Structure formats: C-alpha cells, structure tokens
C-alpha cells in the first residue's frame, strides 16, 4: 500500500510570513495590515504554476478558517480550479459541525492520530493550503512530506510564520526550483531523513 503524502503549498515572504497573502481582509488577526502582499508580484508564470499544482488536487486538508474562506468562494468559481468541488475536504475543527461544501469530512478529536490514519489509507495525496495553525501541528509531529513554496521578494517583519515554535529538525531535498519574471522563487522540497551536521575544521 502506498502512503498518502501531506503536501504543504504556501505563499511565503522572505522573512517567513504566510498570513493573508491574497487580500486585505483575508486574515487581520493580530492587527495584520499587509494582506494582499502577493498581488503586485503575481505574474503569468506564477499563475501557470499554481494552475498546474491545483489541477492535481483530489483531497484537501484544511484548518477551519481556510475552509470557510474557500467554501465562500470556490463553489461558484470552479472553472478556475477544476475538480475542487468533487475533492474531499478534510477539515480540522473543534467547533464547526455543519458542512459548507460537498464532500466535507470534519476532524475533531485526536487530530494527530486521525491525520496519521488518513496518511495510511489508500487515496490521493493531501494538499494543505493556508491553515497556518494546522501547519504548525503538522511540523511539530513530523507529518509534512513535501513543501511546495512560492517565495515572494518582500519582507513584512510581522505576521504568522511558516516555521513557528515546535517545528521539528528534519531535512528536505530540493526537487524543483525556478524564478518567475517578477522575482518569485518556486521551490519544491521533499522529506529527506534527519538533519546532518558537519565541520569545516580540520
């Protein structure tokens, strides 16, 4: 049986911020004022890469807030994300019980145990978008198999970070990289065992 991978796809600044990339009101938690920071740098090549990656989506693993944002938009814009309506949405939430979207499965208790169980089942890989708090849980428990990053040429100095407290020391291997005309670095990584160290000394 092939293990299902957990793939984190995210926009991130040079200083590691992933909060509210798409718009001013997307996530203002903590008084965040820079929502929409990807927009001036999002070019045709970046859009093509995103379209290619989104076209592979058959299952999503989302936090509640990201799920609610997605559910308010994508059901009426499926032409821009073919297949998203039929994809299974696994949603980590301790409060929401009513699905806003077809093919929604809530994960409420024993979250880490349930996510591990999902990865051991047959099925498509689990793609994670947004969901900053969920991502921290995944890193803390070594549940991220691949990172598909879009690194934007901007620093913000504040906001929710991709790598927060509790991230485990692990190694990744670069599997693809390129730069778009606007200076966005596309970098895909896969897990590559434990962290190795060395010395340049004699």
PDB file of C-alpha atoms in Angstrom:
ATOM      1  CA  UNK A   1       0.000   0.000   0.000  1.00  0.00           C
ATOM      2  CA  UNK A   2       1.303   3.465  -0.916  1.00  0.00           C
ATOM      3  CA  UNK A   3       1.258   6.022   1.882  1.00  0.00           C
ATOM      4  CA  UNK A   4      -0.618   9.219   1.181  1.00  0.00           C
ATOM      5  CA  UNK A   5       1.648  12.244   1.318  1.00  0.00           C
ATOM      6  CA  UNK A   6       0.864  15.517   3.037  1.00  0.00           C
ATOM      7  CA  UNK A   7       1.927  18.397   0.785  1.00  0.00           C
ATOM      8  CA  UNK A   8       2.015  21.955   2.118  1.00  0.00           C
ATOM      9  CA  UNK A   9       1.525  24.520  -0.650  1.00  0.00           C
ATOM     10  CA  UNK A  10       2.036  28.066   0.509  1.00  0.00           C
ATOM     11  CA  UNK A  11       2.979  31.598  -0.404  1.00  0.00           C
ATOM     12  CA  UNK A  12       5.677  32.944   1.914  1.00  0.00           C
ATOM     13  CA  UNK A  13       7.692  36.138   2.281  1.00  0.00           C
ATOM     14  CA  UNK A  14      11.475  36.225   2.522  1.00  0.00           C
ATOM     15  CA  UNK A  15      11.142  36.505   6.289  1.00  0.00           C
ATOM     16  CA  UNK A  16       8.773  33.553   6.531  1.00  0.00           C
ATOM     17  CA  UNK A  17       5.353  35.223   6.811  1.00  0.00           C
ATOM     18  CA  UNK A  18       2.380  33.402   5.274  1.00  0.00           C
ATOM     19  CA  UNK A  19      -0.515  35.418   6.705  1.00  0.00           C
ATOM     20  CA  UNK A  20      -3.197  36.847   4.387  1.00  0.00           C
ATOM     21  CA  UNK A  21      -1.360  36.662   1.061  1.00  0.00           C
ATOM     22  CA  UNK A  22      -4.437  37.212  -1.109  1.00  0.00           C
ATOM     23  CA  UNK A  23      -6.277  40.242   0.222  1.00  0.00           C
ATOM     24  CA  UNK A  24      -6.552  42.932   2.936  1.00  0.00           C
ATOM     25  CA  UNK A  25      -9.432  41.262   4.793  1.00  0.00           C
ATOM     26  CA  UNK A  26      -8.291  37.663   4.424  1.00  0.00           C
ATOM     27  CA  UNK A  27      -6.793  37.469   7.933  1.00  0.00           C
ATOM     28  CA  UNK A  28      -6.352  40.571  10.071  1.00  0.00           C
ATOM     29  CA  UNK A  29      -5.645  38.655  13.282  1.00  0.00           C
ATOM     30  CA  UNK A  30      -3.031  40.363  15.432  1.00  0.00           C
ATOM     31  CA  UNK A  31      -3.678  43.672  13.675  1.00  0.00           C
ATOM     32  CA  UNK A  32      -2.032  42.425  10.472  1.00  0.00           C
ATOM     33  CA  UNK A  33      -2.092  45.257   7.899  1.00  0.00           C
ATOM     34  CA  UNK A  34      -0.337  43.804   4.872  1.00  0.00           C
ATOM     35  CA  UNK A  35      -2.991  41.479   3.482  1.00  0.00           C
ATOM     36  CA  UNK A  36      -2.637  41.011  -0.270  1.00  0.00           C
ATOM     37  CA  UNK A  37       1.158  41.140  -0.359  1.00  0.00           C
ATOM     38  CA  UNK A  38       1.438  38.622  -3.223  1.00  0.00           C
ATOM     39  CA  UNK A  39      -0.738  40.593  -5.639  1.00  0.00           C
ATOM     40  CA  UNK A  40       1.878  43.040  -7.062  1.00  0.00           C
ATOM     41  CA  UNK A  41       4.262  40.133  -7.761  1.00  0.00           C
ATOM     42  CA  UNK A  42       1.858  37.553  -9.164  1.00  0.00           C
ATOM     43  CA  UNK A  43       2.683  37.164 -12.853  1.00  0.00           C
ATOM     44  CA  UNK A  44       1.578  34.894 -15.684  1.00  0.00           C
ATOM     45  CA  UNK A  45       4.220  32.249 -14.989  1.00  0.00           C
ATOM     46  CA  UNK A  46       3.307  32.110 -11.324  1.00  0.00           C
ATOM     47  CA  UNK A  47      -0.335  31.700 -12.257  1.00  0.00           C
ATOM     48  CA  UNK A  48       0.502  28.845 -14.624  1.00  0.00           C
ATOM     49  CA  UNK A  49       2.454  27.023 -11.902  1.00  0.00           C
ATOM     50  CA  UNK A  50      -0.389  27.428  -9.438  1.00  0.00           C
ATOM     51  CA  UNK A  51      -2.895  26.171 -12.012  1.00  0.00           C
ATOM     52  CA  UNK A  52      -0.754  23.090 -12.664  1.00  0.00           C
ATOM     53  CA  UNK A  53      -0.450  22.290  -8.954  1.00  0.00           C
ATOM     54  CA  UNK A  54      -4.114  22.947  -8.224  1.00  0.00           C
ATOM     55  CA  UNK A  55      -5.109  20.655 -11.084  1.00  0.00           C
ATOM     56  CA  UNK A  56      -3.598  17.757  -9.107  1.00  0.00           C
ATOM     57  CA  UNK A  57      -5.920  18.359  -6.141  1.00  0.00           C
ATOM     58  CA  UNK A  58      -8.079  15.389  -5.197  1.00  0.00           C
ATOM     59  CA  UNK A  59      -8.058  15.823  -1.410  1.00  0.00           C
ATOM     60  CA  UNK A  60      -7.544  18.834   0.834  1.00  0.00           C
ATOM     61  CA  UNK A  61      -6.500  19.021   4.485  1.00  0.00           C
ATOM     62  CA  UNK A  62      -7.563  22.390   5.886  1.00  0.00           C
ATOM     63  CA  UNK A  63      -7.972  24.362   9.068  1.00  0.00           C
ATOM     64  CA  UNK A  64     -11.390  25.786   9.836  1.00  0.00           C
ATOM     65  CA  UNK A  65     -10.694  29.397   8.837  1.00  0.00           C
ATOM     66  CA  UNK A  66      -9.190  28.473   5.477  1.00  0.00           C
ATOM     67  CA  UNK A  67     -12.077  26.060   4.857  1.00  0.00           C
ATOM     68  CA  UNK A  68     -14.610  28.822   5.500  1.00  0.00           C
ATOM     69  CA  UNK A  69     -12.778  31.203   3.147  1.00  0.00           C
ATOM     70  CA  UNK A  70     -12.563  28.540   0.440  1.00  0.00           C
ATOM     71  CA  UNK A  71     -16.195  27.483   0.888  1.00  0.00           C
ATOM     72  CA  UNK A  72     -17.387  31.072   0.428  1.00  0.00           C
ATOM     73  CA  UNK A  73     -15.560  31.423  -2.890  1.00  0.00           C
ATOM     74  CA  UNK A  74     -14.643  28.270  -4.771  1.00  0.00           C
ATOM     75  CA  UNK A  75     -18.061  26.606  -5.169  1.00  0.00           C
ATOM     76  CA  UNK A  76     -19.000  29.416  -7.591  1.00  0.00           C
ATOM     77  CA  UNK A  77     -15.558  29.643  -9.258  1.00  0.00           C
ATOM     78  CA  UNK A  78     -14.871  26.009 -10.044  1.00  0.00           C
ATOM     79  CA  UNK A  79     -13.848  26.864 -13.606  1.00  0.00           C
ATOM     80  CA  UNK A  80     -10.671  28.370 -12.150  1.00  0.00           C
ATOM     81  CA  UNK A  81      -9.973  25.241 -10.079  1.00  0.00           C
ATOM     82  CA  UNK A  82     -11.326  22.223 -11.960  1.00  0.00           C
ATOM     83  CA  UNK A  83     -12.169  19.315  -9.684  1.00  0.00           C
ATOM     84  CA  UNK A  84     -12.194  21.265  -6.434  1.00  0.00           C
ATOM     85  CA  UNK A  85     -15.908  20.663  -5.920  1.00  0.00           C
ATOM     86  CA  UNK A  86     -15.544  16.868  -6.003  1.00  0.00           C
ATOM     87  CA  UNK A  87     -12.314  16.793  -3.979  1.00  0.00           C
ATOM     88  CA  UNK A  88     -12.614  15.536  -0.408  1.00  0.00           C
ATOM     89  CA  UNK A  89     -12.086  18.307   2.139  1.00  0.00           C
ATOM     90  CA  UNK A  90     -10.747  17.080   5.490  1.00  0.00           C
ATOM     91  CA  UNK A  91     -11.271  19.951   7.930  1.00  0.00           C
ATOM     92  CA  UNK A  92      -9.687  20.217  11.369  1.00  0.00           C
ATOM     93  CA  UNK A  93     -12.200  21.989  13.598  1.00  0.00           C
ATOM     94  CA  UNK A  94     -13.314  21.670  17.205  1.00  0.00           C
ATOM     95  CA  UNK A  95     -16.295  23.980  16.727  1.00  0.00           C
ATOM     96  CA  UNK A  96     -17.831  23.602  13.281  1.00  0.00           C
ATOM     97  CA  UNK A  97     -20.174  20.683  12.664  1.00  0.00           C
ATOM     98  CA  UNK A  98     -22.190  21.856   9.655  1.00  0.00           C
ATOM     99  CA  UNK A  99     -20.506  21.422   6.272  1.00  0.00           C
ATOM    100  CA  UNK A 100     -20.489  24.418   3.957  1.00  0.00           C
ATOM    101  CA  UNK A 101     -19.383  22.407   0.974  1.00  0.00           C
ATOM    102  CA  UNK A 102     -19.885  18.993  -0.584  1.00  0.00           C
ATOM    103  CA  UNK A 103     -17.502  16.176   0.340  1.00  0.00           C
ATOM    104  CA  UNK A 104     -16.507  17.689   3.688  1.00  0.00           C
ATOM    105  CA  UNK A 105     -15.185  15.451   6.474  1.00  0.00           C
ATOM    106  CA  UNK A 106     -14.534  17.021   9.885  1.00  0.00           C
ATOM    107  CA  UNK A 107     -11.629  16.000  12.106  1.00  0.00           C
ATOM    108  CA  UNK A 108     -12.485  16.958  15.689  1.00  0.00           C
ATOM    109  CA  UNK A 109     -10.777  14.703  18.199  1.00  0.00           C
ATOM    110  CA  UNK A 110      -7.337  13.081  18.326  1.00  0.00           C
ATOM    111  CA  UNK A 111      -6.334  15.280  15.399  1.00  0.00           C
ATOM    112  CA  UNK A 112      -2.778  13.989  15.003  1.00  0.00           C
ATOM    113  CA  UNK A 113      -3.882  10.368  15.337  1.00  0.00           C
ATOM    114  CA  UNK A 114      -6.637  10.865  12.760  1.00  0.00           C
ATOM    115  CA  UNK A 115      -4.321  12.594  10.288  1.00  0.00           C
ATOM    116  CA  UNK A 116      -1.791   9.779  10.640  1.00  0.00           C
ATOM    117  CA  UNK A 117      -4.614   7.324   9.966  1.00  0.00           C
ATOM    118  CA  UNK A 118      -5.548   9.215   6.803  1.00  0.00           C
ATOM    119  CA  UNK A 119      -1.984   9.002   5.501  1.00  0.00           C
ATOM    120  CA  UNK A 120      -2.051   5.224   5.947  1.00  0.00           C
ATOM    121  CA  UNK A 121      -5.190   4.792   3.837  1.00  0.00           C
ATOM    122  CA  UNK A 122      -5.345   4.386   0.100  1.00  0.00           C
ATOM    123  CA  UNK A 123      -6.250   7.621  -1.596  1.00  0.00           C
ATOM    124  CA  UNK A 124      -4.882  10.805  -3.158  1.00  0.00           C
ATOM    125  CA  UNK A 125      -2.249  12.937  -1.500  1.00  0.00           C
ATOM    126  CA  UNK A 126      -3.489  15.557   0.958  1.00  0.00           C
ATOM    127  CA  UNK A 127      -2.810  19.144  -0.088  1.00  0.00           C
ATOM    128  CA  UNK A 128      -2.681  21.846   2.586  1.00  0.00           C
ATOM    129  CA  UNK A 129      -3.407  25.464   1.670  1.00  0.00           C
ATOM    130  CA  UNK A 130      -3.408  28.373   4.128  1.00  0.00           C
ATOM    131  CA  UNK A 131      -4.208  26.812   7.515  1.00  0.00           C
ATOM    132  CA  UNK A 132      -1.270  28.329   9.391  1.00  0.00           C
ATOM    133  CA  UNK A 133      -2.129  26.772  12.760  1.00  0.00           C
ATOM    134  CA  UNK A 134      -2.700  23.358  11.243  1.00  0.00           C
ATOM    135  CA  UNK A 135       0.678  23.604   9.512  1.00  0.00           C
ATOM    136  CA  UNK A 136       2.351  24.174  12.887  1.00  0.00           C
ATOM    137  CA  UNK A 137       0.738  20.983  14.199  1.00  0.00           C
ATOM    138  CA  UNK A 138       1.937  19.076  11.139  1.00  0.00           C
ATOM    139  CA  UNK A 139       5.514  20.326  11.554  1.00  0.00           C
ATOM    140  CA  UNK A 140       5.515  19.604  15.274  1.00  0.00           C
ATOM    141  CA  UNK A 141       4.572  15.977  14.656  1.00  0.00           C
ATOM    142  CA  UNK A 142       6.748  15.450  11.554  1.00  0.00           C
ATOM    143  CA  UNK A 143       3.748  14.988   9.246  1.00  0.00           C
ATOM    144  CA  UNK A 144       4.878  17.130   6.295  1.00  0.00           C
ATOM    145  CA  UNK A 145       6.171  15.080   3.372  1.00  0.00           C
ATOM    146  CA  UNK A 146       6.602  17.844   0.805  1.00  0.00           C
ATOM    147  CA  UNK A 147       6.735  21.643   0.684  1.00  0.00           C
ATOM    148  CA  UNK A 148       5.691  23.465  -2.479  1.00  0.00           C
ATOM    149  CA  UNK A 149       6.737  27.043  -1.738  1.00  0.00           C
ATOM    150  CA  UNK A 150       6.284  30.310  -3.601  1.00  0.00           C
ATOM    151  CA  UNK A 151       8.778  32.718  -2.032  1.00  0.00           C
ATOM    152  CA  UNK A 152       7.936  36.366  -2.694  1.00  0.00           C
ATOM    153  CA  UNK A 153      10.518  39.198  -2.787  1.00  0.00           C
ATOM    154  CA  UNK A 154       9.176  41.089   0.219  1.00  0.00           C
ATOM    155  CA  UNK A 155       9.738  41.214   3.975  1.00  0.00           C
ATOM    156  CA  UNK A 156       6.975  42.187   6.396  1.00  0.00           C
ATOM    157  CA  UNK A 157       8.502  41.830   9.861  1.00  0.00           C
ATOM    158  CA  UNK A 158       5.197  40.788  11.387  1.00  0.00           C
ATOM    159  CA  UNK A 159       2.524  38.168  10.875  1.00  0.00           C
ATOM    160  CA  UNK A 160       2.026  34.428  11.180  1.00  0.00           C
ATOM    161  CA  UNK A 161       5.115  32.452  10.200  1.00  0.00           C
ATOM    162  CA  UNK A 162       5.512  29.292   8.174  1.00  0.00           C
ATOM    163  CA  UNK A 163       8.015  27.851  10.648  1.00  0.00           C
ATOM    164  CA  UNK A 164       6.925  28.597  14.202  1.00  0.00           C
ATOM    165  CA  UNK A 165       7.796  27.221  17.581  1.00  0.00           C
ATOM    166  CA  UNK A 166       7.743  23.453  17.771  1.00  0.00           C
ATOM    167  CA  UNK A 167       8.996  22.752  14.241  1.00  0.00           C
ATOM    168  CA  UNK A 168      10.977  19.517  14.314  1.00  0.00           C
ATOM    169  CA  UNK A 169      14.557  19.408  12.975  1.00  0.00           C
ATOM    170  CA  UNK A 170      14.270  17.477   9.719  1.00  0.00           C
ATOM    171  CA  UNK A 171      15.976  17.566   6.321  1.00  0.00           C
ATOM    172  CA  UNK A 172      14.411  18.285   2.937  1.00  0.00           C
ATOM    173  CA  UNK A 173      15.652  17.730  -0.605  1.00  0.00           C
ATOM    174  CA  UNK A 174      15.013  20.263  -3.381  1.00  0.00           C
ATOM    175  CA  UNK A 175      13.083  18.640  -6.234  1.00  0.00           C
ATOM    176  CA  UNK A 176      12.280  21.654  -8.407  1.00  0.00           C
ATOM    177  CA  UNK A 177      13.130  25.348  -8.487  1.00  0.00           C
ATOM    178  CA  UNK A 178      12.696  28.291 -10.808  1.00  0.00           C
ATOM    179  CA  UNK A 179      12.181  32.047 -10.649  1.00  0.00           C
ATOM    180  CA  UNK A 180       9.271  33.847 -12.265  1.00  0.00           C
ATOM    181  CA  UNK A 181       9.787  37.127 -14.167  1.00  0.00           C
ATOM    182  CA  UNK A 182       8.554  39.118 -11.159  1.00  0.00           C
ATOM    183  CA  UNK A 183      11.135  37.512  -8.874  1.00  0.00           C
ATOM    184  CA  UNK A 184       9.040  34.864  -7.131  1.00  0.00           C
ATOM    185  CA  UNK A 185      11.086  31.764  -6.349  1.00  0.00           C
ATOM    186  CA  UNK A 186       9.270  28.465  -6.854  1.00  0.00           C
ATOM    187  CA  UNK A 187      10.871  25.810  -4.667  1.00  0.00           C
ATOM    188  CA  UNK A 188       9.546  22.288  -4.111  1.00  0.00           C
ATOM    189  CA  UNK A 189      11.051  20.063  -1.425  1.00  0.00           C
ATOM    190  CA  UNK A 190      10.518  16.518  -0.189  1.00  0.00           C
ATOM    191  CA  UNK A 191      11.459  14.965   3.151  1.00  0.00           C
ATOM    192  CA  UNK A 192      14.986  13.611   3.177  1.00  0.00           C
ATOM    193  CA  UNK A 193      15.601  11.994   6.534  1.00  0.00           C
ATOM    194  CA  UNK A 194      17.201  13.563   9.560  1.00  0.00           C
ATOM    195  CA  UNK A 195      19.323  16.694   9.849  1.00  0.00           C
ATOM    196  CA  UNK A 196      23.008  16.025   9.225  1.00  0.00           C
ATOM    197  CA  UNK A 197      25.781  18.181  10.602  1.00  0.00           C
ATOM    198  CA  UNK A 198      29.483  18.527   9.936  1.00  0.00           C
ATOM    199  CA  UNK A 199      32.504  20.769  10.339  1.00  0.00           C
ATOM    200  CA  UNK A 200      34.835  22.622   8.004  1.00  0.00           C
ATOM    201  CA  UNK A 201      37.559  22.409  10.618  1.00  0.00           C
ATOM    202  CA  UNK A 202      40.484  20.027  10.439  1.00  0.00           C
TER     203      UNK A 202
END
